[in-house]
Short mmCIF file of N, CA and C in Angstrom, two decimals:
data_model
loop_
_atom_site.label_atom_id
_atom_site.label_comp_id
_atom_site.label_asym_id
_atom_site.label_seq_id
_atom_site.Cartn_x
_atom_site.Cartn_y
_atom_site.Cartn_z
N MET Z 24 1.63 16.55 24.94
CA MET Z 24 0.73 16.43 23.47
C MET Z 24 -0.48 16.01 24.15
N LYS Z 25 -1.63 17.31 23.84
CA LYS Z 25 -3.12 16.92 24.07
C LYS Z 25 -3.50 15.52 23.26
N PHE Z 26 -4.34 14.56 23.55
CA PHE Z 26 -4.63 13.88 22.80
C PHE Z 26 -6.14 13.90 22.78
N SER Z 27 -6.88 14.52 21.52
CA SER Z 27 -8.39 14.80 21.35
C SER Z 27 -8.50 13.62 20.39
N PRO Z 28 -9.84 13.10 20.19
CA PRO Z 28 -10.40 12.13 19.20
C PRO Z 28 -9.98 12.75 17.94
N LYS Z 29 -9.51 13.98 17.38
CA LYS Z 29 -9.00 13.86 16.33
C LYS Z 29 -7.79 13.40 16.03
N THR Z 30 -6.77 13.38 17.21
CA THR Z 30 -5.77 13.40 17.03
C THR Z 30 -5.43 11.98 16.87
N MET Z 31 -6.11 11.15 17.62
CA MET Z 31 -5.87 9.67 17.84
C MET Z 31 -6.24 9.54 16.37
N PHE Z 32 -7.57 9.46 15.93
CA PHE Z 32 -7.69 9.10 14.55
C PHE Z 32 -6.85 9.22 13.88
N LYS Z 33 -5.77 10.73 13.72
CA LYS Z 33 -4.65 10.89 13.29
C LYS Z 33 -3.70 9.80 13.04
N TYR Z 34 -3.30 9.59 14.11
CA TYR Z 34 -2.12 8.90 14.34
C TYR Z 34 -2.87 6.99 14.14
N LEU Z 35 -3.88 6.74 14.51
CA LEU Z 35 -4.39 5.17 14.57
C LEU Z 35 -3.51 4.43 12.92
N PRO Z 36 -3.75 5.23 11.76
CA PRO Z 36 -2.97 4.42 11.08
C PRO Z 36 -1.52 4.14 11.19
N PHE Z 37 -0.81 5.23 11.82
CA PHE Z 37 0.53 4.48 12.12
C PHE Z 37 0.48 3.48 12.92
N VAL Z 38 -0.25 3.84 13.81
CA VAL Z 38 -0.32 2.26 15.43
C VAL Z 38 -0.26 1.02 14.45
N ILE Z 39 -1.89 1.18 13.52
CA ILE Z 39 -2.21 -0.25 12.82
C ILE Z 39 -0.49 -0.78 12.22
N CYS Z 40 -0.35 -0.19 11.47
CA CYS Z 40 0.98 -0.32 10.54
C CYS Z 40 1.94 -0.88 11.42
N THR Z 41 2.41 -0.26 12.66
CA THR Z 41 3.49 -0.62 13.61
C THR Z 41 2.95 -1.75 13.70
N LEU Z 42 1.61 -2.04 14.30
CA LEU Z 42 1.40 -3.44 14.67
C LEU Z 42 1.28 -4.46 13.93
N PHE Z 43 0.91 -4.47 12.83
CA PHE Z 43 0.93 -5.40 11.19
C PHE Z 43 2.59 -5.50 11.63
N VAL Z 44 3.30 -4.60 11.42
CA VAL Z 44 4.93 -4.92 10.92
C VAL Z 44 5.48 -6.02 12.34
N ILE Z 45 5.42 -5.82 13.38
CA ILE Z 45 5.44 -6.39 14.39
C ILE Z 45 4.92 -7.63 14.25
N LEU Z 46 3.46 -7.92 14.11
CA LEU Z 46 2.91 -8.82 13.32
C LEU Z 46 3.34 -10.31 12.35
N PHE Z 47 3.98 -9.19 11.60
CA PHE Z 47 4.97 -9.91 10.61
C PHE Z 47 6.55 -10.45 11.25
N LEU Z 48 6.53 -9.45 11.66
CA LEU Z 48 8.21 -9.93 12.38
C LEU Z 48 8.28 -10.93 13.17
N VAL Z 49 7.05 -11.46 13.98
CA VAL Z 49 6.97 -12.33 14.85
C VAL Z 49 7.02 -13.34 14.12
N PHE Z 50 5.39 -13.25 13.35
CA PHE Z 50 5.06 -14.57 13.15
C PHE Z 50 5.04 -14.80 11.62
N GLY Z 51 5.25 -13.85 10.62
CA GLY Z 51 4.92 -13.94 9.09
C GLY Z 51 6.11 -14.30 8.52
N ARG Z 52 7.41 -14.29 8.70
CA ARG Z 52 8.82 -14.52 8.07
C ARG Z 52 8.07 -15.89 6.97
N ASP Z 53 7.51 -16.59 7.50
CA ASP Z 53 7.79 -17.95 6.94
C ASP Z 53 6.44 -18.10 5.83
N VAL Z 54 5.68 -17.02 5.81
CA VAL Z 54 4.22 -17.00 5.11
C VAL Z 54 4.54 -17.44 3.51
N THR Z 55 4.02 -18.72 3.04
CA THR Z 55 3.96 -18.92 1.63
C THR Z 55 2.90 -18.99 1.18
N PRO Z 56 2.80 -18.93 -0.72
CA PRO Z 56 1.13 -19.47 -0.89
C PRO Z 56 0.41 -20.33 -0.45
N GLU Z 57 1.27 -21.46 -0.13
CA GLU Z 57 0.92 -22.75 0.27
C GLU Z 57 0.01 -22.37 1.64
N MET Z 58 1.00 -21.82 2.60
CA MET Z 58 0.04 -21.75 3.71
C MET Z 58 -0.67 -20.94 3.58
N LEU Z 59 -1.07 -19.97 2.45
CA LEU Z 59 -2.41 -18.96 2.94
C LEU Z 59 -3.44 -19.58 2.12
N LEU Z 60 -3.21 -20.58 1.05
CA LEU Z 60 -4.01 -21.24 0.98
C LEU Z 60 -4.91 -22.32 1.70
N HIS Z 61 -4.33 -22.79 3.08
CA HIS Z 61 -5.22 -23.36 3.93
C HIS Z 61 -5.65 -22.17 4.65
N TYR Z 62 -5.96 -20.87 4.46
CA TYR Z 62 -6.70 -20.26 5.12
C TYR Z 62 -8.15 -19.72 4.36
N THR Z 63 -7.75 -19.83 3.37
CA THR Z 63 -8.99 -19.64 2.03
C THR Z 63 -10.00 -20.75 2.17
N PRO Z 64 -11.06 -20.17 1.87
CA PRO Z 64 -12.62 -20.68 1.53
C PRO Z 64 -12.50 -21.67 0.65
N GLU Z 65 -12.92 -22.76 0.46
CA GLU Z 65 -13.66 -23.49 -1.17
C GLU Z 65 -14.35 -22.39 -1.69
N ASN Z 66 -15.28 -22.17 -1.36
CA ASN Z 66 -16.22 -20.77 -2.54
C ASN Z 66 -15.58 -20.19 -2.96
N PRO Z 67 -15.24 -20.56 -4.24
CA PRO Z 67 -14.48 -19.25 -4.82
C PRO Z 67 -14.94 -17.51 -4.61
N PHE Z 68 -15.74 -17.46 -4.65
CA PHE Z 68 -16.01 -16.13 -3.94
C PHE Z 68 -16.03 -15.79 -2.87
N LEU Z 69 -15.90 -16.51 -1.50
CA LEU Z 69 -15.74 -16.04 0.05
C LEU Z 69 -13.78 -16.28 -0.71
N ALA Z 70 -13.30 -17.64 -1.28
CA ALA Z 70 -11.83 -17.39 -1.42
C ALA Z 70 -11.17 -16.11 -2.05
N ALA Z 71 -11.80 -15.45 -3.02
CA ALA Z 71 -11.51 -13.85 -3.71
C ALA Z 71 -11.93 -12.88 -2.66
N VAL Z 72 -12.95 -12.95 -1.93
CA VAL Z 72 -12.95 -12.07 -0.33
C VAL Z 72 -12.26 -11.91 0.54
N VAL Z 73 -11.46 -13.36 0.55
CA VAL Z 73 -10.44 -13.02 1.35
C VAL Z 73 -9.12 -12.98 0.68
N LEU Z 74 -8.99 -13.15 -0.13
CA LEU Z 74 -7.71 -13.02 -0.53
C LEU Z 74 -7.76 -11.59 -0.67
N ILE Z 75 -8.78 -10.61 -1.21
CA ILE Z 75 -8.67 -9.66 -1.32
C ILE Z 75 -8.42 -8.79 -0.26
N ALA Z 76 -8.76 -8.81 0.84
CA ALA Z 76 -8.78 -8.69 2.61
C ALA Z 76 -7.17 -8.77 2.97
N MET Z 77 -6.64 -9.92 2.33
CA MET Z 77 -5.34 -10.28 2.71
C MET Z 77 -4.44 -8.86 2.13
N TYR Z 78 -4.83 -9.01 0.59
CA TYR Z 78 -4.15 -7.67 -0.20
C TYR Z 78 -4.06 -6.01 1.05
N GLY Z 79 -5.23 -5.91 1.26
CA GLY Z 79 -5.59 -5.24 2.36
C GLY Z 79 -4.90 -5.37 3.48
N LEU Z 80 -4.50 -6.25 4.33
CA LEU Z 80 -3.77 -6.50 5.32
C LEU Z 80 -2.62 -6.32 5.08
N LYS Z 81 -1.97 -6.74 4.00
CA LYS Z 81 -0.77 -6.21 3.40
C LYS Z 81 -0.05 -5.23 2.97
N SER Z 82 -1.37 -4.14 2.65
CA SER Z 82 -0.60 -2.83 2.31
C SER Z 82 -0.59 -2.07 3.92
N LEU Z 83 -0.90 -2.56 4.68
CA LEU Z 83 -0.72 -1.98 6.23
C LEU Z 83 1.01 -2.80 6.63
N SER Z 84 1.02 -3.58 6.41
CA SER Z 84 2.01 -4.41 6.97
C SER Z 84 3.57 -3.56 6.66
N VAL Z 85 3.76 -3.08 5.43
CA VAL Z 85 4.45 -2.35 4.17
C VAL Z 85 5.67 -3.73 4.21
N PHE Z 86 5.81 -4.71 5.09
CA PHE Z 86 7.41 -5.82 4.78
C PHE Z 86 6.54 -6.74 4.18
N PHE Z 87 5.24 -7.23 4.12
CA PHE Z 87 4.81 -8.56 3.33
C PHE Z 87 5.16 -8.59 1.92
N PRO Z 88 5.31 -9.17 1.56
CA PRO Z 88 5.93 -9.39 0.26
C PRO Z 88 4.60 -9.38 -0.72
N LEU Z 89 4.79 -8.97 -1.59
CA LEU Z 89 3.13 -9.13 -2.38
C LEU Z 89 3.07 -9.98 -3.41
N ILE Z 90 4.34 -10.62 -3.82
CA ILE Z 90 4.30 -11.42 -4.54
C ILE Z 90 3.70 -12.91 -3.79
N VAL Z 91 4.02 -13.32 -2.66
CA VAL Z 91 2.82 -14.33 -2.07
C VAL Z 91 1.83 -14.10 -2.22
N LEU Z 92 0.50 -13.01 -2.18
CA LEU Z 92 -0.64 -13.12 -2.76
C LEU Z 92 -0.91 -13.19 -4.10
N GLU Z 93 -0.25 -12.66 -4.65
CA GLU Z 93 -0.41 -12.88 -6.17
C GLU Z 93 0.06 -14.32 -6.48
N VAL Z 94 0.82 -14.80 -6.42
CA VAL Z 94 0.80 -16.33 -6.57
C VAL Z 94 -0.33 -16.97 -6.19
N ALA Z 95 -0.51 -17.09 -4.71
CA ALA Z 95 -1.45 -17.88 -4.21
C ALA Z 95 -2.95 -17.37 -5.07
N GLY Z 96 -3.27 -16.52 -5.49
CA GLY Z 96 -4.07 -16.16 -6.25
C GLY Z 96 -4.15 -17.01 -7.43
N GLY Z 97 -2.85 -16.97 -8.38
CA GLY Z 97 -2.52 -18.18 -9.61
C GLY Z 97 -3.03 -19.49 -9.00
N TYR Z 98 -2.65 -19.59 -7.90
CA TYR Z 98 -3.38 -21.03 -7.11
C TYR Z 98 -4.70 -21.29 -7.30
N LEU Z 99 -5.34 -20.41 -6.80
CA LEU Z 99 -6.46 -20.61 -6.31
C LEU Z 99 -7.41 -20.66 -7.66
N PHE Z 100 -7.17 -19.47 -8.23
CA PHE Z 100 -8.31 -19.30 -9.73
C PHE Z 100 -7.57 -19.64 -10.80
N SER Z 101 -8.42 -19.74 -11.59
CA SER Z 101 -8.43 -19.71 -13.18
C SER Z 101 -7.41 -18.71 -13.72
N PRO Z 102 -6.43 -18.91 -14.69
CA PRO Z 102 -5.87 -17.46 -15.15
C PRO Z 102 -6.43 -16.34 -14.96
N TRP Z 103 -8.24 -16.38 -15.74
CA TRP Z 103 -8.26 -14.64 -15.87
C TRP Z 103 -9.13 -14.57 -14.61
N THR Z 104 -9.58 -14.87 -13.87
CA THR Z 104 -10.24 -14.74 -12.48
C THR Z 104 -8.76 -14.67 -11.91
N ALA Z 105 -7.93 -15.00 -11.67
CA ALA Z 105 -6.80 -14.54 -10.84
C ALA Z 105 -6.39 -13.15 -11.31
N ILE Z 106 -6.00 -12.99 -12.70
CA ILE Z 106 -5.85 -11.28 -12.82
C ILE Z 106 -6.58 -10.55 -12.06
N LEU Z 107 -7.99 -11.26 -12.53
CA LEU Z 107 -9.61 -9.96 -12.58
C LEU Z 107 -9.18 -10.00 -10.31
N VAL Z 108 -8.64 -10.95 -10.27
CA VAL Z 108 -8.98 -11.11 -8.23
C VAL Z 108 -7.61 -10.16 -7.48
N ASN Z 109 -6.41 -10.62 -8.36
CA ASN Z 109 -5.13 -10.16 -8.25
C ASN Z 109 -5.12 -8.18 -8.75
N THR Z 110 -5.94 -8.38 -9.37
CA THR Z 110 -5.60 -6.47 -9.99
C THR Z 110 -6.72 -5.89 -8.89
N VAL Z 111 -7.63 -6.54 -8.10
CA VAL Z 111 -8.53 -5.61 -7.62
C VAL Z 111 -7.88 -5.72 -6.06
N GLY Z 112 -6.87 -6.55 -5.57
CA GLY Z 112 -6.33 -6.71 -4.75
C GLY Z 112 -5.46 -5.80 -4.67
N VAL Z 113 -4.46 -5.38 -5.49
CA VAL Z 113 -3.48 -4.70 -5.58
C VAL Z 113 -4.15 -3.03 -5.84
N THR Z 114 -5.34 -3.36 -6.46
CA THR Z 114 -6.06 -2.04 -6.01
C THR Z 114 -6.04 -1.57 -4.95
N VAL Z 115 -6.54 -2.30 -3.66
CA VAL Z 115 -6.69 -1.93 -2.70
C VAL Z 115 -5.44 -1.66 -1.80
N CYS Z 116 -4.59 -2.81 -2.15
CA CYS Z 116 -2.94 -2.26 -1.60
C CYS Z 116 -2.61 -0.94 -1.79
N LEU Z 117 -3.07 -0.71 -3.14
CA LEU Z 117 -2.43 0.72 -3.53
C LEU Z 117 -3.53 2.04 -2.39
N THR Z 118 -4.31 1.44 -2.61
CA THR Z 118 -5.26 2.89 -1.96
C THR Z 118 -5.43 3.06 -0.38
N LEU Z 119 -5.40 1.59 0.24
CA LEU Z 119 -5.27 1.96 2.15
C LEU Z 119 -4.13 2.87 1.89
N PRO Z 120 -2.62 2.46 1.96
CA PRO Z 120 -1.74 3.33 2.18
C PRO Z 120 -1.61 4.57 1.66
N TYR Z 121 -2.23 4.75 0.97
CA TYR Z 121 -2.31 6.16 0.19
C TYR Z 121 -3.34 7.18 0.85
N LEU Z 122 -4.76 6.27 1.28
CA LEU Z 122 -5.34 7.10 2.60
C LEU Z 122 -4.65 7.17 3.55
N VAL Z 123 -3.98 6.25 4.51
CA VAL Z 123 -2.93 6.29 5.27
C VAL Z 123 -2.24 7.52 5.87
N GLY Z 124 -1.75 7.82 4.19
CA GLY Z 124 -0.86 9.18 4.09
C GLY Z 124 -1.70 10.33 3.89
N CYS Z 125 -2.92 10.14 3.33
CA CYS Z 125 -3.38 11.37 2.70
C CYS Z 125 -4.46 11.78 4.56
N LEU Z 126 -4.52 10.95 5.69
CA LEU Z 126 -4.70 11.75 7.07
C LEU Z 126 -3.94 11.61 8.09
N SER Z 127 -2.69 10.77 7.93
CA SER Z 127 -1.86 11.19 8.86
C SER Z 127 -0.27 11.74 8.23
N GLY Z 128 -0.13 12.37 7.50
CA GLY Z 128 1.11 12.35 6.93
C GLY Z 128 1.46 13.79 6.52
N THR Z 129 0.19 14.35 6.26
CA THR Z 129 0.60 15.74 5.14
C THR Z 129 1.03 16.67 6.28
N GLU Z 130 0.98 17.24 7.22
CA GLU Z 130 1.77 17.84 8.19
C GLU Z 130 3.36 17.67 8.02
N ALA Z 131 3.39 16.37 8.09
CA ALA Z 131 5.37 15.44 7.88
C ALA Z 131 5.62 16.11 6.86
N VAL Z 132 5.02 15.96 5.91
CA VAL Z 132 5.67 16.58 4.58
C VAL Z 132 5.26 17.83 4.27
N GLU Z 133 4.61 18.54 4.67
CA GLU Z 133 4.71 20.09 4.70
C GLU Z 133 5.64 20.49 5.44
N GLY Z 134 5.99 19.88 7.21
CA GLY Z 134 7.00 20.28 7.63
C GLY Z 134 8.49 19.96 7.43
N ALA Z 135 8.31 18.99 6.36
CA ALA Z 135 10.03 18.29 6.01
C ALA Z 135 10.43 19.13 4.65
N MET Z 136 9.07 19.91 4.07
CA MET Z 136 9.49 20.89 2.73
C MET Z 136 10.00 22.61 3.37
N ARG Z 137 8.76 22.94 4.46
CA ARG Z 137 9.68 23.70 5.49
C ARG Z 137 11.38 23.84 5.76
N LYS Z 138 11.53 23.08 6.39
CA LYS Z 138 12.88 22.61 6.54
C LYS Z 138 13.64 22.42 5.67
N TYR Z 139 13.26 21.22 4.68
CA TYR Z 139 14.24 21.05 3.41
C TYR Z 139 13.68 21.67 2.23
N PRO Z 140 14.18 23.04 1.90
CA PRO Z 140 13.44 23.29 0.50
C PRO Z 140 14.03 22.58 -0.52
N ARG Z 141 14.92 21.94 -0.65
CA ARG Z 141 15.60 20.77 -2.06
C ARG Z 141 14.13 19.74 -1.92
N PHE Z 142 13.75 19.53 -0.64
CA PHE Z 142 12.88 17.98 -0.64
C PHE Z 142 11.66 19.02 -0.91
N ALA Z 143 11.26 20.28 -1.04
CA ALA Z 143 9.82 21.03 -1.47
C ALA Z 143 10.01 20.99 -3.35
N ASP Z 144 11.42 21.36 -3.27
CA ASP Z 144 11.63 21.41 -4.56
C ASP Z 144 11.64 20.23 -5.83
N ILE Z 145 11.44 18.68 -5.12
CA ILE Z 145 11.20 17.48 -5.72
C ILE Z 145 9.62 17.57 -5.65
N VAL Z 146 9.36 17.65 -4.35
CA VAL Z 146 7.49 17.50 -3.92
C VAL Z 146 6.93 18.38 -4.99
N GLY Z 147 7.50 19.36 -5.10
CA GLY Z 147 6.56 20.03 -6.26
C GLY Z 147 6.74 19.72 -8.48
N ARG Z 148 8.04 19.09 -8.14
CA ARG Z 148 8.34 18.47 -9.50
C ARG Z 148 6.92 17.58 -9.73
N GLY Z 149 7.46 16.65 -8.59
CA GLY Z 149 6.43 15.09 -8.38
C GLY Z 149 5.05 15.62 -8.75
N GLN Z 150 4.72 16.91 -8.23
CA GLN Z 150 3.28 17.03 -8.46
C GLN Z 150 2.75 17.45 -9.54
N LYS Z 151 3.83 17.96 -10.53
CA LYS Z 151 3.68 18.58 -11.66
C LYS Z 151 3.24 17.34 -12.28
N ASN Z 152 4.76 16.15 -12.33
CA ASN Z 152 4.13 14.92 -12.70
C ASN Z 152 3.99 13.60 -12.61
N GLU Z 153 2.68 13.77 -11.29
CA GLU Z 153 2.10 12.54 -10.54
C GLU Z 153 1.93 11.71 -11.27
N VAL Z 154 1.74 11.80 -12.65
CA VAL Z 154 1.19 10.40 -13.61
C VAL Z 154 2.64 9.61 -14.01
N PHE Z 155 3.69 10.40 -14.35
CA PHE Z 155 4.92 9.85 -14.75
C PHE Z 155 5.76 9.55 -13.31
N LEU Z 156 5.85 10.20 -12.40
CA LEU Z 156 6.60 9.47 -10.87
C LEU Z 156 5.53 8.58 -10.64
N SER Z 157 4.61 8.28 -10.21
CA SER Z 157 3.90 6.97 -9.77
C SER Z 157 4.32 6.00 -10.82
N PHE Z 158 4.22 6.02 -12.31
CA PHE Z 158 4.08 5.32 -12.78
C PHE Z 158 5.88 4.51 -12.95
N PHE Z 159 6.55 5.44 -12.58
CA PHE Z 159 8.30 5.00 -12.68
C PHE Z 159 8.32 4.88 -11.65
N LEU Z 160 8.38 5.36 -10.08
CA LEU Z 160 8.16 4.26 -8.98
C LEU Z 160 7.82 3.22 -8.85
N ARG Z 161 6.99 2.66 -9.37
CA ARG Z 161 5.99 1.55 -9.69
C ARG Z 161 6.77 0.56 -10.46
N ILE Z 162 7.57 1.29 -11.56
CA ILE Z 162 8.28 0.09 -12.42
C ILE Z 162 9.46 -0.21 -11.98
N ILE Z 163 10.45 0.90 -11.66
CA ILE Z 163 11.84 0.60 -10.78
C ILE Z 163 12.02 -0.29 -9.59
N SER Z 164 10.70 -0.01 -9.09
CA SER Z 164 10.65 -1.01 -8.10
C SER Z 164 11.75 -0.81 -6.62
N CYS Z 165 12.43 0.37 -6.37
CA CYS Z 165 13.22 0.21 -5.45
C CYS Z 165 12.71 0.56 -4.17
N LEU Z 166 12.05 1.31 -4.27
CA LEU Z 166 11.41 1.67 -2.88
C LEU Z 166 10.09 0.79 -2.69
N PRO Z 167 10.22 0.38 -1.03
CA PRO Z 167 8.41 -0.17 -0.81
C PRO Z 167 7.63 0.51 -1.09
N GLY Z 168 6.73 -0.03 -1.84
CA GLY Z 168 5.21 0.24 -2.31
C GLY Z 168 4.30 0.79 -1.68
N ASP Z 169 4.03 0.01 -0.20
CA ASP Z 169 3.15 1.13 0.80
C ASP Z 169 3.99 2.48 1.01
N ILE Z 170 5.17 2.19 1.04
CA ILE Z 170 5.85 3.38 1.67
C ILE Z 170 5.55 4.71 0.43
N VAL Z 171 5.69 4.68 -0.79
CA VAL Z 171 5.72 5.42 -1.98
C VAL Z 171 4.24 5.45 -2.35
N SER Z 172 3.40 5.16 -1.92
CA SER Z 172 1.57 5.30 -1.37
C SER Z 172 1.33 6.12 -0.64
N ILE Z 173 2.30 5.43 0.86
CA ILE Z 173 1.99 6.66 1.82
C ILE Z 173 2.52 8.04 1.19
N TRP Z 174 3.36 8.07 0.29
CA TRP Z 174 3.97 9.70 0.04
C TRP Z 174 3.26 10.01 -0.77
N PHE Z 175 2.58 9.33 -1.63
CA PHE Z 175 1.86 10.28 -2.42
C PHE Z 175 0.64 10.75 -1.87
N GLY Z 176 -0.27 10.06 -0.81
CA GLY Z 176 -1.58 10.11 -0.06
C GLY Z 176 -0.79 11.85 0.79
N ALA Z 177 -0.17 11.31 1.28
CA ALA Z 177 0.54 12.61 2.00
C ALA Z 177 1.09 13.97 1.40
N SER Z 178 1.80 13.79 0.06
CA SER Z 178 1.83 14.52 -0.78
C SER Z 178 0.51 15.64 -1.50
N GLY Z 179 -0.61 14.50 -1.21
CA GLY Z 179 -1.73 15.68 -1.69
C GLY Z 179 -1.89 14.83 -3.17
N ALA Z 180 -1.08 14.10 -3.72
CA ALA Z 180 -1.54 14.09 -5.08
C ALA Z 180 -2.73 13.37 -5.07
N ARG Z 181 -2.93 13.91 -6.76
CA ARG Z 181 -4.51 13.40 -6.94
C ARG Z 181 -4.93 11.81 -6.94
N PHE Z 182 -6.21 11.33 -6.64
CA PHE Z 182 -6.16 9.86 -6.23
C PHE Z 182 -6.14 8.86 -7.74
N VAL Z 183 -6.84 9.61 -8.86
CA VAL Z 183 -6.99 9.01 -10.11
C VAL Z 183 -5.62 8.45 -10.76
N PRO Z 184 -5.41 9.90 -11.05
CA PRO Z 184 -3.85 9.46 -11.78
C PRO Z 184 -3.25 8.74 -11.09
N TYR Z 185 -2.89 9.20 -9.50
CA TYR Z 185 -2.01 7.76 -9.12
C TYR Z 185 -2.36 6.99 -9.08
N LEU Z 186 -3.49 6.41 -9.23
CA LEU Z 186 -4.02 4.72 -9.11
C LEU Z 186 -3.45 4.32 -10.36
N PHE Z 187 -4.64 4.91 -11.35
CA PHE Z 187 -3.67 4.62 -12.60
C PHE Z 187 -2.52 3.83 -13.17
N ALA Z 188 -1.78 5.49 -12.70
CA ALA Z 188 -0.67 5.15 -13.27
C ALA Z 188 0.25 4.23 -12.44
N SER Z 189 0.19 4.30 -11.00
CA SER Z 189 0.69 2.68 -10.28
C SER Z 189 0.13 1.72 -10.21
N LEU Z 190 -1.17 1.04 -11.03
CA LEU Z 190 -1.17 -0.16 -11.34
C LEU Z 190 -0.67 -0.11 -12.75
N LEU Z 191 -0.86 0.73 -13.55
CA LEU Z 191 -0.10 0.07 -14.78
C LEU Z 191 1.87 -0.15 -14.63
N GLY Z 192 2.27 0.94 -13.78
CA GLY Z 192 3.47 0.46 -13.69
C GLY Z 192 3.66 -0.97 -12.59
N THR Z 193 2.82 -1.24 -11.76
CA THR Z 193 3.26 -2.68 -11.05
C THR Z 193 2.43 -3.66 -11.98
N MET Z 194 1.21 -3.43 -13.22
CA MET Z 194 0.90 -4.73 -13.80
C MET Z 194 2.70 -5.12 -14.82
#
């Protein structure tokens, strides 16, 4: 396989995700909201920035539980501020894996569709009903959210309808 800068850029998200999975498995199994509070500054604005950055890191780990960050937000802020910061964080958490799918996964989805016509049929139906499918997959919550986001990015789903329906389903 020839490694050009374009090829390396294409696989970079996968490498980063793998690194975060390994780090989580080694160091992150006992992460609690209280533990995260020790890493947040006392300044509320900086605390919000750090928490949102943690959402971004979470979205690349796949395994880290989202609820830990949401609870930490509830500890750090008043209810309305916590809702706002957590919503921005969830938006980041839905966007980054979607972009990873856009960058890295399109060829994999196309290859799977050629190899498995039934899968192509499901993807075709999903693209026709991407708002419903985004919402439904978030509500039933039976698949890892980051993997779902990567799939939507890789399958070419329109971003705004995906994000809107995913946010509603997550809420």
